[in-house]
Coordinates of C-alpha atoms in Angstrom, one line a residue:
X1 CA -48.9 96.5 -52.5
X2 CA -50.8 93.4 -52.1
X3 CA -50.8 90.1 -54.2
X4 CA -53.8 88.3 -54.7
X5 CA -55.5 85.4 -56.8
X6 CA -51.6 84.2 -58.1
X7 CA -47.9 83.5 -56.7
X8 CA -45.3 86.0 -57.0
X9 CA -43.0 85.3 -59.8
X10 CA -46.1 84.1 -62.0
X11 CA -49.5 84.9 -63.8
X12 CA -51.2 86.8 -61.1
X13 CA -53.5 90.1 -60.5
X14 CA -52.1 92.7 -57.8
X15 CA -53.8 95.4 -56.1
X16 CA -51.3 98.3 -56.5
X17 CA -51.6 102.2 -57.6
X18 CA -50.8 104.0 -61.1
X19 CA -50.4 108.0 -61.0
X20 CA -51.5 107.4 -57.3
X21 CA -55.1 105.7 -58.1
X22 CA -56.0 102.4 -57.0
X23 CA -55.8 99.5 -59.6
X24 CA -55.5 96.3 -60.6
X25 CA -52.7 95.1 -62.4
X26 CA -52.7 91.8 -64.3
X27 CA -49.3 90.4 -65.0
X28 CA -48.2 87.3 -67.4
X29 CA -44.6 86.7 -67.1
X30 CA -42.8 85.1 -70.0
X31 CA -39.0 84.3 -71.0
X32 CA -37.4 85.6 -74.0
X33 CA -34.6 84.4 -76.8
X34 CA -31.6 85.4 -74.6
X35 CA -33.3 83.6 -71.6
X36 CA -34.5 86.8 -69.9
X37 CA -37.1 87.2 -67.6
X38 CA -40.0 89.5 -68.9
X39 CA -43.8 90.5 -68.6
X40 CA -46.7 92.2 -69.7
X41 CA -49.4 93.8 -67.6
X42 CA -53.0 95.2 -68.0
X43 CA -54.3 97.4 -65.5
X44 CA -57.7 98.2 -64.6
X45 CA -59.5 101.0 -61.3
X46 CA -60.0 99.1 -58.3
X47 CA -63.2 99.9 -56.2
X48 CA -63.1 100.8 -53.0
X49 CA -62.7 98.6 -49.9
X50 CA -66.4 98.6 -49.5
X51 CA -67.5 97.5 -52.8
X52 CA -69.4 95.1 -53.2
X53 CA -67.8 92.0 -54.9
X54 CA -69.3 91.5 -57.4
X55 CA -67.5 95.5 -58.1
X56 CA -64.3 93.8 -57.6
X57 CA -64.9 90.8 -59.7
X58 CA -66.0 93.0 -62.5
X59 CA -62.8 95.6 -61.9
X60 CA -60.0 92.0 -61.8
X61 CA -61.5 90.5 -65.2
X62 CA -61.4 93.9 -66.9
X63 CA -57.3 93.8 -65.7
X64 CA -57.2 90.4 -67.2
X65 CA -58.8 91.6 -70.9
X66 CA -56.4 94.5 -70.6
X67 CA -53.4 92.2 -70.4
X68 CA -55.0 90.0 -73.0
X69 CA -54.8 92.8 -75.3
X70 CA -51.5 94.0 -74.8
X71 CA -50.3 90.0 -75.2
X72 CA -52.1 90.3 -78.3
X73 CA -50.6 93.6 -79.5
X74 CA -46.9 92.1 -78.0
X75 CA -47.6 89.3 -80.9
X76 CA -48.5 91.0 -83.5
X77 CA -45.9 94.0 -83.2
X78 CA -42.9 92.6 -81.4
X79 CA -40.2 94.2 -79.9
X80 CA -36.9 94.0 -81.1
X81 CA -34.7 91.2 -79.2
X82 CA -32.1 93.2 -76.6
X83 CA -29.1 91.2 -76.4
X84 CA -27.5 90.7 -73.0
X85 CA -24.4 91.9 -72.5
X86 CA -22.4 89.1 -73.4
X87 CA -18.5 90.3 -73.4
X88 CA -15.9 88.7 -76.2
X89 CA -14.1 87.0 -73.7
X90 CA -18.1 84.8 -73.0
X91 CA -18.3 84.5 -76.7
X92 CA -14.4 83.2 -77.2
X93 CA -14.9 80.8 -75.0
X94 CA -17.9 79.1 -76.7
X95 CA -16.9 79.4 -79.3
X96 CA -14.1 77.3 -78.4
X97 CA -16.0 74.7 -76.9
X98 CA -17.7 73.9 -80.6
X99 CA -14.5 73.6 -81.8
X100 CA -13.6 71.1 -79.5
X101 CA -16.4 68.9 -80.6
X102 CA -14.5 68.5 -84.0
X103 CA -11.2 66.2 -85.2
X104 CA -8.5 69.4 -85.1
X105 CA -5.0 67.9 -84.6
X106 CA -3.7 69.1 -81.6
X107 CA -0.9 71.2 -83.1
X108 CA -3.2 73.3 -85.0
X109 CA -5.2 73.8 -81.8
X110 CA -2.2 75.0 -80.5
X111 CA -1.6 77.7 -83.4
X112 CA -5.1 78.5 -83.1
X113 CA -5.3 79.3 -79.7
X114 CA -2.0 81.6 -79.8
X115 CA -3.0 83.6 -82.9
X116 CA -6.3 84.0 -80.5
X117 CA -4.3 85.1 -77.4
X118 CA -2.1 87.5 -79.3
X119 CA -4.5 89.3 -81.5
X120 CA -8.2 89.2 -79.9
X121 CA -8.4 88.3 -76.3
X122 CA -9.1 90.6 -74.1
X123 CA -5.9 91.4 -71.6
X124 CA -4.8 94.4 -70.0
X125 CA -4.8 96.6 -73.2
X126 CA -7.9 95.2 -74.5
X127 CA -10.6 95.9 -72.3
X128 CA -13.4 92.9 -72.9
X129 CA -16.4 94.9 -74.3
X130 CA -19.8 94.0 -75.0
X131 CA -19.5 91.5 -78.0
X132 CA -22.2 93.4 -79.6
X133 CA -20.9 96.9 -79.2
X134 CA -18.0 96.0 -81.7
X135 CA -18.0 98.2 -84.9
X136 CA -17.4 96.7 -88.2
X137 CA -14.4 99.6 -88.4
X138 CA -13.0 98.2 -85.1
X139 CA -12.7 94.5 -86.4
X140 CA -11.1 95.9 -89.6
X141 CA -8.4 97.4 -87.9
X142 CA -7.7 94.0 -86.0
X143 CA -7.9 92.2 -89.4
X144 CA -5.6 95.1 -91.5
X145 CA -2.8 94.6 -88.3
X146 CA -3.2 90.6 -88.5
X147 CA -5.0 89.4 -91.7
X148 CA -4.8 85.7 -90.8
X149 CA -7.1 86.5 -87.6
X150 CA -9.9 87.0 -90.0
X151 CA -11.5 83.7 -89.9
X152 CA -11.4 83.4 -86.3
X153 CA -13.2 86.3 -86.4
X154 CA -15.6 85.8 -88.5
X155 CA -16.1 82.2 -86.5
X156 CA -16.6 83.9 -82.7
X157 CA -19.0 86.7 -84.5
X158 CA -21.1 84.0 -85.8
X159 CA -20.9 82.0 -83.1
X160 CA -22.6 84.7 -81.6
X161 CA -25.2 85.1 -83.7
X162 CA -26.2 81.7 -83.6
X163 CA -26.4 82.3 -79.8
X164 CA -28.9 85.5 -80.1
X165 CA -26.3 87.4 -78.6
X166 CA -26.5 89.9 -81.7
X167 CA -29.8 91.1 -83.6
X168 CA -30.5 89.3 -87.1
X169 CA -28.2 90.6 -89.7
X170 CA -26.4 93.0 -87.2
X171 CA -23.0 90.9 -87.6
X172 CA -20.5 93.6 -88.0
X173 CA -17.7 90.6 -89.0
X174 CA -19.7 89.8 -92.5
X175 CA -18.6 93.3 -93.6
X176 CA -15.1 93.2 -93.5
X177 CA -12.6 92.2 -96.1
X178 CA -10.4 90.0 -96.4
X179 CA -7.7 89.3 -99.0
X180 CA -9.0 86.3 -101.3
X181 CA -5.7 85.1 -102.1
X182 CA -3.6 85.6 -99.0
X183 CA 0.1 86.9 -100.0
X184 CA 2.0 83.3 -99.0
X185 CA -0.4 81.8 -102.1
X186 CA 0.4 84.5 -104.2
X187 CA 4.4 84.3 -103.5
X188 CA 3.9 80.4 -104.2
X189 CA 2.6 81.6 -107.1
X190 CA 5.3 83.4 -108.5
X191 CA 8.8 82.4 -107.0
X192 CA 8.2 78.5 -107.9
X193 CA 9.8 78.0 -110.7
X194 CA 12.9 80.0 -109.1
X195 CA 12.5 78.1 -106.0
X196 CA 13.0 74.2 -107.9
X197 CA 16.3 75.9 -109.4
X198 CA 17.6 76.9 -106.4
X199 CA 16.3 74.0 -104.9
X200 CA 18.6 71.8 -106.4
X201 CA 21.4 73.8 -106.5
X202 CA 21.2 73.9 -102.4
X203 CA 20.8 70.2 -102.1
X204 CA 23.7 70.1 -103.9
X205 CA 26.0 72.7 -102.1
X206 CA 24.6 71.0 -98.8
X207 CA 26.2 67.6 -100.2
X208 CA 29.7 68.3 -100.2
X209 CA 31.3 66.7 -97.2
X210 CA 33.2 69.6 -96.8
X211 CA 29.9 71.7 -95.6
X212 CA 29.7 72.9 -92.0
X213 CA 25.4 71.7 -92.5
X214 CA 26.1 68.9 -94.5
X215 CA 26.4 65.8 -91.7
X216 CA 23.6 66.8 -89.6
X217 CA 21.1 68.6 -92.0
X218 CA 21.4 67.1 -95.8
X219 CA 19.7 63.7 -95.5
X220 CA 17.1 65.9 -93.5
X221 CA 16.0 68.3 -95.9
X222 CA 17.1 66.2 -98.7
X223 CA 14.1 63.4 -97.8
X224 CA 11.9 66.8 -97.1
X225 CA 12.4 67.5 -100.2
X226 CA 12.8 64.6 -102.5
X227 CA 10.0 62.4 -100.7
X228 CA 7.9 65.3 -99.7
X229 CA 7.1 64.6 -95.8
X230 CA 6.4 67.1 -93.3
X231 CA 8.9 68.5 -90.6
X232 CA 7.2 66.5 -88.2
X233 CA 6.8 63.2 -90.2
X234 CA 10.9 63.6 -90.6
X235 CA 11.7 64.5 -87.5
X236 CA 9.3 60.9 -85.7
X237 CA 11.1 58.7 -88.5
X238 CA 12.5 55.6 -87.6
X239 CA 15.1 52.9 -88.9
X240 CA 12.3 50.6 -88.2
X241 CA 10.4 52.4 -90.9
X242 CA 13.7 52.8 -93.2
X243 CA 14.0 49.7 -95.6
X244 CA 17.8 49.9 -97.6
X245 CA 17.7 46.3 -99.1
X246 CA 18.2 46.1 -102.6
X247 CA 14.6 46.8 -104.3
X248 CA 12.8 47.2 -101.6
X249 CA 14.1 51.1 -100.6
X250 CA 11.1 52.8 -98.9
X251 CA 10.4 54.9 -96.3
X252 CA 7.5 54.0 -94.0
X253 CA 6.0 57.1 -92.6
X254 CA 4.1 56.2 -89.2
X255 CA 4.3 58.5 -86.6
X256 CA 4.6 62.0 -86.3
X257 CA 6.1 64.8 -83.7
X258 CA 4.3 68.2 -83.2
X259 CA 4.9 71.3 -81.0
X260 CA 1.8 72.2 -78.1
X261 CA 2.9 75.2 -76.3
X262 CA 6.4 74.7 -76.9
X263 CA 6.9 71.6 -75.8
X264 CA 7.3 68.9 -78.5
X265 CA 5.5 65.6 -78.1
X266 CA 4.9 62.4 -80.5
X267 CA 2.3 61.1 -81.7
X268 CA 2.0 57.1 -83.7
X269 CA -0.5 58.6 -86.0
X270 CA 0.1 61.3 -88.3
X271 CA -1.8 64.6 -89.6
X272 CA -5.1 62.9 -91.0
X273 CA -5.6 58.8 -91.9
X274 CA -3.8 59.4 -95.0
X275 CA -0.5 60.3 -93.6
X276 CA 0.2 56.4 -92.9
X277 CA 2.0 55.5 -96.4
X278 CA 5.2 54.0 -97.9
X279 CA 7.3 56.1 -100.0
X280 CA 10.2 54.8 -102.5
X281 CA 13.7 56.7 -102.3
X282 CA 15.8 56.9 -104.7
X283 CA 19.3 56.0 -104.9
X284 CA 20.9 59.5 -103.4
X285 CA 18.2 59.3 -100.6
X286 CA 19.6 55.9 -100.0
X287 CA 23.2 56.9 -100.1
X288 CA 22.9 59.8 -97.8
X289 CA 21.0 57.5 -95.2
X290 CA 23.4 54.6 -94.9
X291 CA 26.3 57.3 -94.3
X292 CA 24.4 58.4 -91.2
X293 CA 23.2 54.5 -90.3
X294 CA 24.5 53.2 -87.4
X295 CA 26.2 49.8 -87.8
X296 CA 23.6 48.1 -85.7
X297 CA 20.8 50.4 -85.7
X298 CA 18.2 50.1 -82.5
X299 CA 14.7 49.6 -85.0
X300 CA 13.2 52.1 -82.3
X301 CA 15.8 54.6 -82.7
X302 CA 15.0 57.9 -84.3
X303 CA 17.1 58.7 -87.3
X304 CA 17.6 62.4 -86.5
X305 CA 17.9 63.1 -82.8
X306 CA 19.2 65.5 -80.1
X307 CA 22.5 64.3 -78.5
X308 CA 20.5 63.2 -75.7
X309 CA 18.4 60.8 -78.3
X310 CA 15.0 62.6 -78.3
X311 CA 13.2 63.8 -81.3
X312 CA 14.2 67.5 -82.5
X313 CA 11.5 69.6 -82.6
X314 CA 10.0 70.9 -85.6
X315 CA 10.1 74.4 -84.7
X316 CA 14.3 74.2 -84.1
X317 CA 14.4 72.6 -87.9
X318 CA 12.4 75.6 -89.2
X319 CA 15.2 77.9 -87.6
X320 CA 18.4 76.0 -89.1
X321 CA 16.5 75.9 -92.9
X322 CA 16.3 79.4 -92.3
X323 CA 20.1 79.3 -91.2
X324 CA 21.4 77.6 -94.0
X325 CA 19.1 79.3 -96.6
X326 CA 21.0 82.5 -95.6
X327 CA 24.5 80.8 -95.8
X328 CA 23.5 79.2 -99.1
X329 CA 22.6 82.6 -100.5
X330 CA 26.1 84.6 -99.2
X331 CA 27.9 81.5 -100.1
X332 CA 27.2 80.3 -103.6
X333 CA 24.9 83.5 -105.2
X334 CA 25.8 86.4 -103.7
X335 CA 29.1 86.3 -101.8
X336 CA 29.8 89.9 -102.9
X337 CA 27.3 91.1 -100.6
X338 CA 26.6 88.7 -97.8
X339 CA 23.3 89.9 -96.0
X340 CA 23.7 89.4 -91.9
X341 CA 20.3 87.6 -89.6
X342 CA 18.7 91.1 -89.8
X343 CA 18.4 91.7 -93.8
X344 CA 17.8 88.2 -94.1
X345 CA 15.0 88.0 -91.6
X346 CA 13.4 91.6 -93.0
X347 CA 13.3 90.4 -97.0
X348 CA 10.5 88.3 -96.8
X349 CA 9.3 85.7 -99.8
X350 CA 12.0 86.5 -102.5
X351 CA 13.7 83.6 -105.6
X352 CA 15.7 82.6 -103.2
X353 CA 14.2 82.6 -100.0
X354 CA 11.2 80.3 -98.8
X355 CA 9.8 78.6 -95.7
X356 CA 10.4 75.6 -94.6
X357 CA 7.2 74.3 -95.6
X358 CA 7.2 75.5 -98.8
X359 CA 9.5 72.3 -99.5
X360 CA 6.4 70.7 -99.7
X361 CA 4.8 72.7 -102.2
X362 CA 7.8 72.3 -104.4
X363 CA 7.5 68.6 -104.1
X364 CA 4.0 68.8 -105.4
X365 CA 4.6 71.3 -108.0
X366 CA 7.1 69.1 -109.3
X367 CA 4.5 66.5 -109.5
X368 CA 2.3 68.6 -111.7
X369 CA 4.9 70.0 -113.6
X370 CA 5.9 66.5 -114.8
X371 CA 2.2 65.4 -115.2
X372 CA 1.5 62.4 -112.6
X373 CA -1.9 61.6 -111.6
X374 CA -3.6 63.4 -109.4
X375 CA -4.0 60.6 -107.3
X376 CA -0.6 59.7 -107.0
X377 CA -0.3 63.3 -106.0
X378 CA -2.5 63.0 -103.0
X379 CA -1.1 59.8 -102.1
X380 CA 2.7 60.6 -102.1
X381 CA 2.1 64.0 -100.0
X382 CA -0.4 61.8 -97.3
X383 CA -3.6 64.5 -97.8
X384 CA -7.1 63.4 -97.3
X385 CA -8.8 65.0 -99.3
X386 CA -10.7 64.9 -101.7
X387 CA -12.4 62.3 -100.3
X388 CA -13.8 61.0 -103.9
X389 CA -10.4 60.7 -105.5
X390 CA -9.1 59.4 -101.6
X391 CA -11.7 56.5 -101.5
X392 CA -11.8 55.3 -104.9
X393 CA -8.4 55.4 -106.8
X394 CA -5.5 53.0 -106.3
X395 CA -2.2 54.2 -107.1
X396 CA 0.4 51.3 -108.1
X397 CA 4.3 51.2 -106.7
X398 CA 5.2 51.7 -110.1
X399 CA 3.6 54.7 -110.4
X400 CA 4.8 56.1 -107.1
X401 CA 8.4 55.0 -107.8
X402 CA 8.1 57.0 -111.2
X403 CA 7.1 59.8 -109.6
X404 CA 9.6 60.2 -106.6
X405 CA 12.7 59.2 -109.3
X406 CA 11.0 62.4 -111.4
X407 CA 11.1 64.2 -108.3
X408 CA 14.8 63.3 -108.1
X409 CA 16.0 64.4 -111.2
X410 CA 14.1 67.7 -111.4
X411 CA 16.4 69.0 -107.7
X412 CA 19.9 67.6 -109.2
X413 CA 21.7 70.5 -110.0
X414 CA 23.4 70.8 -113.6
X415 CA 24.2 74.1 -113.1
X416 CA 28.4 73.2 -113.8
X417 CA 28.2 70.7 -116.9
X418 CA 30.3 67.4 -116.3
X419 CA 30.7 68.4 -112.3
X420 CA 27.5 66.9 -110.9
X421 CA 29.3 64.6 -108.2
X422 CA 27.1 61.5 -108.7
X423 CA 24.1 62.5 -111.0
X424 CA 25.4 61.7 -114.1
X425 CA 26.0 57.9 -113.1
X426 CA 22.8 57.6 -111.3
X427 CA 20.9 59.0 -113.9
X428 CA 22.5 56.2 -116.8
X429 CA 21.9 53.3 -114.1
X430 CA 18.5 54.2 -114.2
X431 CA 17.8 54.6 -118.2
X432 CA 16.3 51.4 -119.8
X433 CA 18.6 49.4 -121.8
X434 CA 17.6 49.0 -125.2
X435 CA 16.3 45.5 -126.0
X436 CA 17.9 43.9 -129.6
X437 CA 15.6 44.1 -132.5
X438 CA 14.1 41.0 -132.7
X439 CA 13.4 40.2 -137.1
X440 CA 10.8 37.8 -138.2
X441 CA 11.2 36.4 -141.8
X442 CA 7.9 36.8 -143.2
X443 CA 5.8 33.8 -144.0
X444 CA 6.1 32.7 -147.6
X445 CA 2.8 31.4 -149.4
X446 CA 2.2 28.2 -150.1
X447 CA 2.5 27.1 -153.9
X448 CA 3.8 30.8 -154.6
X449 CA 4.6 29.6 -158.5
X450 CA 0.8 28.6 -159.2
X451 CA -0.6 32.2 -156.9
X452 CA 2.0 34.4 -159.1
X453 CA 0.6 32.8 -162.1
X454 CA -2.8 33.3 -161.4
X455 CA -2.3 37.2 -160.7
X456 CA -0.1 37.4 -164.2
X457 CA -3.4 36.1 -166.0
X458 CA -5.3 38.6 -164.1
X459 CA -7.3 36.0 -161.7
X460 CA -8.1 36.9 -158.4
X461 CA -5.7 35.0 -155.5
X462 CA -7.6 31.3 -154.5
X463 CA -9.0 31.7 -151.6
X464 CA -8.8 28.4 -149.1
X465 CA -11.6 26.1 -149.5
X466 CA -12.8 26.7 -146.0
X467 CA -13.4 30.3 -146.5
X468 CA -15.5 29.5 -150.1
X469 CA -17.6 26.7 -148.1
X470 CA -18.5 29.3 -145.4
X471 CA -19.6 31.5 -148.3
X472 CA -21.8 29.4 -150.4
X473 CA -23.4 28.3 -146.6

């Protein structure tokens, strides 16, 4: 075979044979969606050696309005795009690479990229397939096993198809479905109210100085759930962020500490820009943090620490809640029938039973429930969004005061009338006095005699002269 009038590898006319007679064959080479090489040819008989040339001439430019035909009948019948064989692991890792391009705190990367490891990524038991040769039936098993690996899937599939590595409209992860109100929303839902109650009836068995959990965990979870700051925002607090002087008690929530692949580390910024706020305490707040207060505290040391001085992670305070929710429950409401780490860890969302970062939500239910503004809502719990109400409303420290003392009262327990240890007395320092009646003797008439003797003859009252002059004008 013999290449003439072109270079290999582009437009050119070769002398070669089809069904073993001599032709020409045109060739335009072209590259398609997926950035594969391709062609299309038009072939024509070749003379013979001897021809003359103008034969030859004749025999090439018929090759050439072959191939313009078939380019021609390409364009107005295409064939359908063929994907390349990109695997899951190809598409993963793009897919990963847009994500890096946006503001995702590093912790959630983190959470991210296991849920990703453990459920999808190809290993030894998952071999990495095609991306395309996935079934929508084989995505819904993954999803069924692992429901919140649904949007990740439903994010590498598109990713995909954005790339052209799947045909238009062939993206078997729109078909599946997903639960619209995951199950942690819809125990939120419905154990809330039971979850305040008990709430405040575990703040208060965790007060009592007699409790194994009460020196190193109350003031904890009590500002976790009083104040309503994250794990991490607790465990990077401060005692140069604690202010104790007399009408001034705040908490100033800077910096934060989050987990990335086990291994704690802090951060001076927090979850989004809103996580930067001040935050009144109230008085038991107050109380519980001066009895763990150093006498000369260091303004850079942490107020709940390992014994070597570094921050606790926020993982190890999820796993003592979940410790002292389950000696809460044998202890004070159901000590007939104490349940050991096994039941406890197997009964899922239940009255008296939640995670640790469901405090959270019960801080802003609270909220609602007593009827603050939305915007002292989102300012109080450090959110964002929405960015309307986040850029244009002002809350005042009145307001937020209100709301945290609110917050207070609603997790005091009054479940043993006349035994609360301290409520009672807190709760009368903070009602308003009541200010003294103040009585004004009403303003008697001038000439009163002449007025009552006008009214007895059935005159109207005299009106001032100023008031007739500004009539008659």
């Amino acid at each position: 075979m013999r290449k003439k009038d072109g270079l290999a590898g582009h437009d050119c006319i070769i002398e070669t044979t089809n069904n073993n007679r001599p032709v020409y064959k045109a060739v335009r080479y072209y590259y398609d969606m997926n950035g594969q090489r391709r062609f299309i040819t038009g072939f024509a008989p070749r003379p013979s050696d001897d021809a003359p040339q103008i034969e030859k001439d004749a025999a090439r430019q018929a090759a050439i309005l072959a191939l313009q035909r078939n380019v021609q009948r390409r364009l107005e019948t295409p064939r359908p795009v063929r994907s390349r064989k990109h695997r899951l692991s190809e598409a993963i890792d793009g897919w990963w690479d847009e994500k890096d391009l946006k503001n995702i705190a590093d912790s959630s990367r983190d959470i991210y990229r296991r849920e990703i490891d453990n459920h999808l990524r190809p290993n030894a038991d998952r071999p990495d397939k095609p991306i395309a040769e996935y079934t929508t039936e084989e995505l819904q098993a993954i999803v069924d096993g692992h429901p919140s690996i649904a949007r990740f899937i439903q994010g590498i599939w598109g990713y995909a198809e954005r790339m052209g590595w799947l045909p238009r409209g062939k993206n078997p992860a729109q078909y599946l479905r997903v639960e619209s109100k995951p199950k942690i929303r819809d125990s939120q839902e419905r154990y809330v109210e039971d979850w305040i109650r008990h709430a405040g009836h575990l703040l208060y068995w965790l007060s009592d100085p007699n409790n194994t959990y009460h020196r190193r965990w109350y003031a904890f979870f009590l500002i976790e759930l009083v104040c309503g700051l994250r794990r991490g925002e607790v465990c990077g607090l401060r005692w140069g962020c604690v202010d104790l002087r007399a009408t001034h008690e705040s908490i100033r929530v800077e910096g934060t500490v989050i987990e990335v692949g086990g291994k704690r580390r802090e951060q001076p910024y927090g979850k989004t820009d809103s996580s930067q706020r001040t935050i009144h305490i109230p008085r038991r707040v107050e109380d519980a943090l001066r009895a763990i207060r150093p006498a000369h505290p260091d303004p850079n040391d942490l107020v709940f620490h390992t014994q070597r001085g570094t921050p606790l992670k926020p993982s190890y305070t999820g796993e003592q809640w979940n410790i002292i929710q389950r000696a809460f429950y044998n202890s004070e409401l159901n000590p007939a029938d104490p349940l050991d780490k096994t039941q406890w860890s197997k009964g899922g969302y239940t009255p008296y039973r939640w995670r640790q970062h469901d405090n959270r939500h019960i801080f802003a239910s609270i909220l609602e429930m007593e009827g603050i503004d939305f915007a002292v809502r989102q300012d109080l719990l450090g959110h964002a969004r929405p960015s309307v109400t986040d850029r244009y409303t002002q809350t005042t420290k009145a307001k937020r005061r209100e709301a945290i003392e609110l917050v207070d009262d609603a997790l005091l327990y009054h479940g043993e009338p006349n035994k609360d240890r301290i409520a009672a007395q807190w709760i009368d320092q903070r009602k308003p006095k009541p200010q003294p009646i103040r009585i004004t003797e009403p303003v008697q008439p001038k000439d009163t005699a002449k007025e009552l003797r006008r009214l007895a003859d059935g005159l109207k009252p005299r009106q001032s002269t100023s008031r007739i002059r500004r009539k008659t004008t």
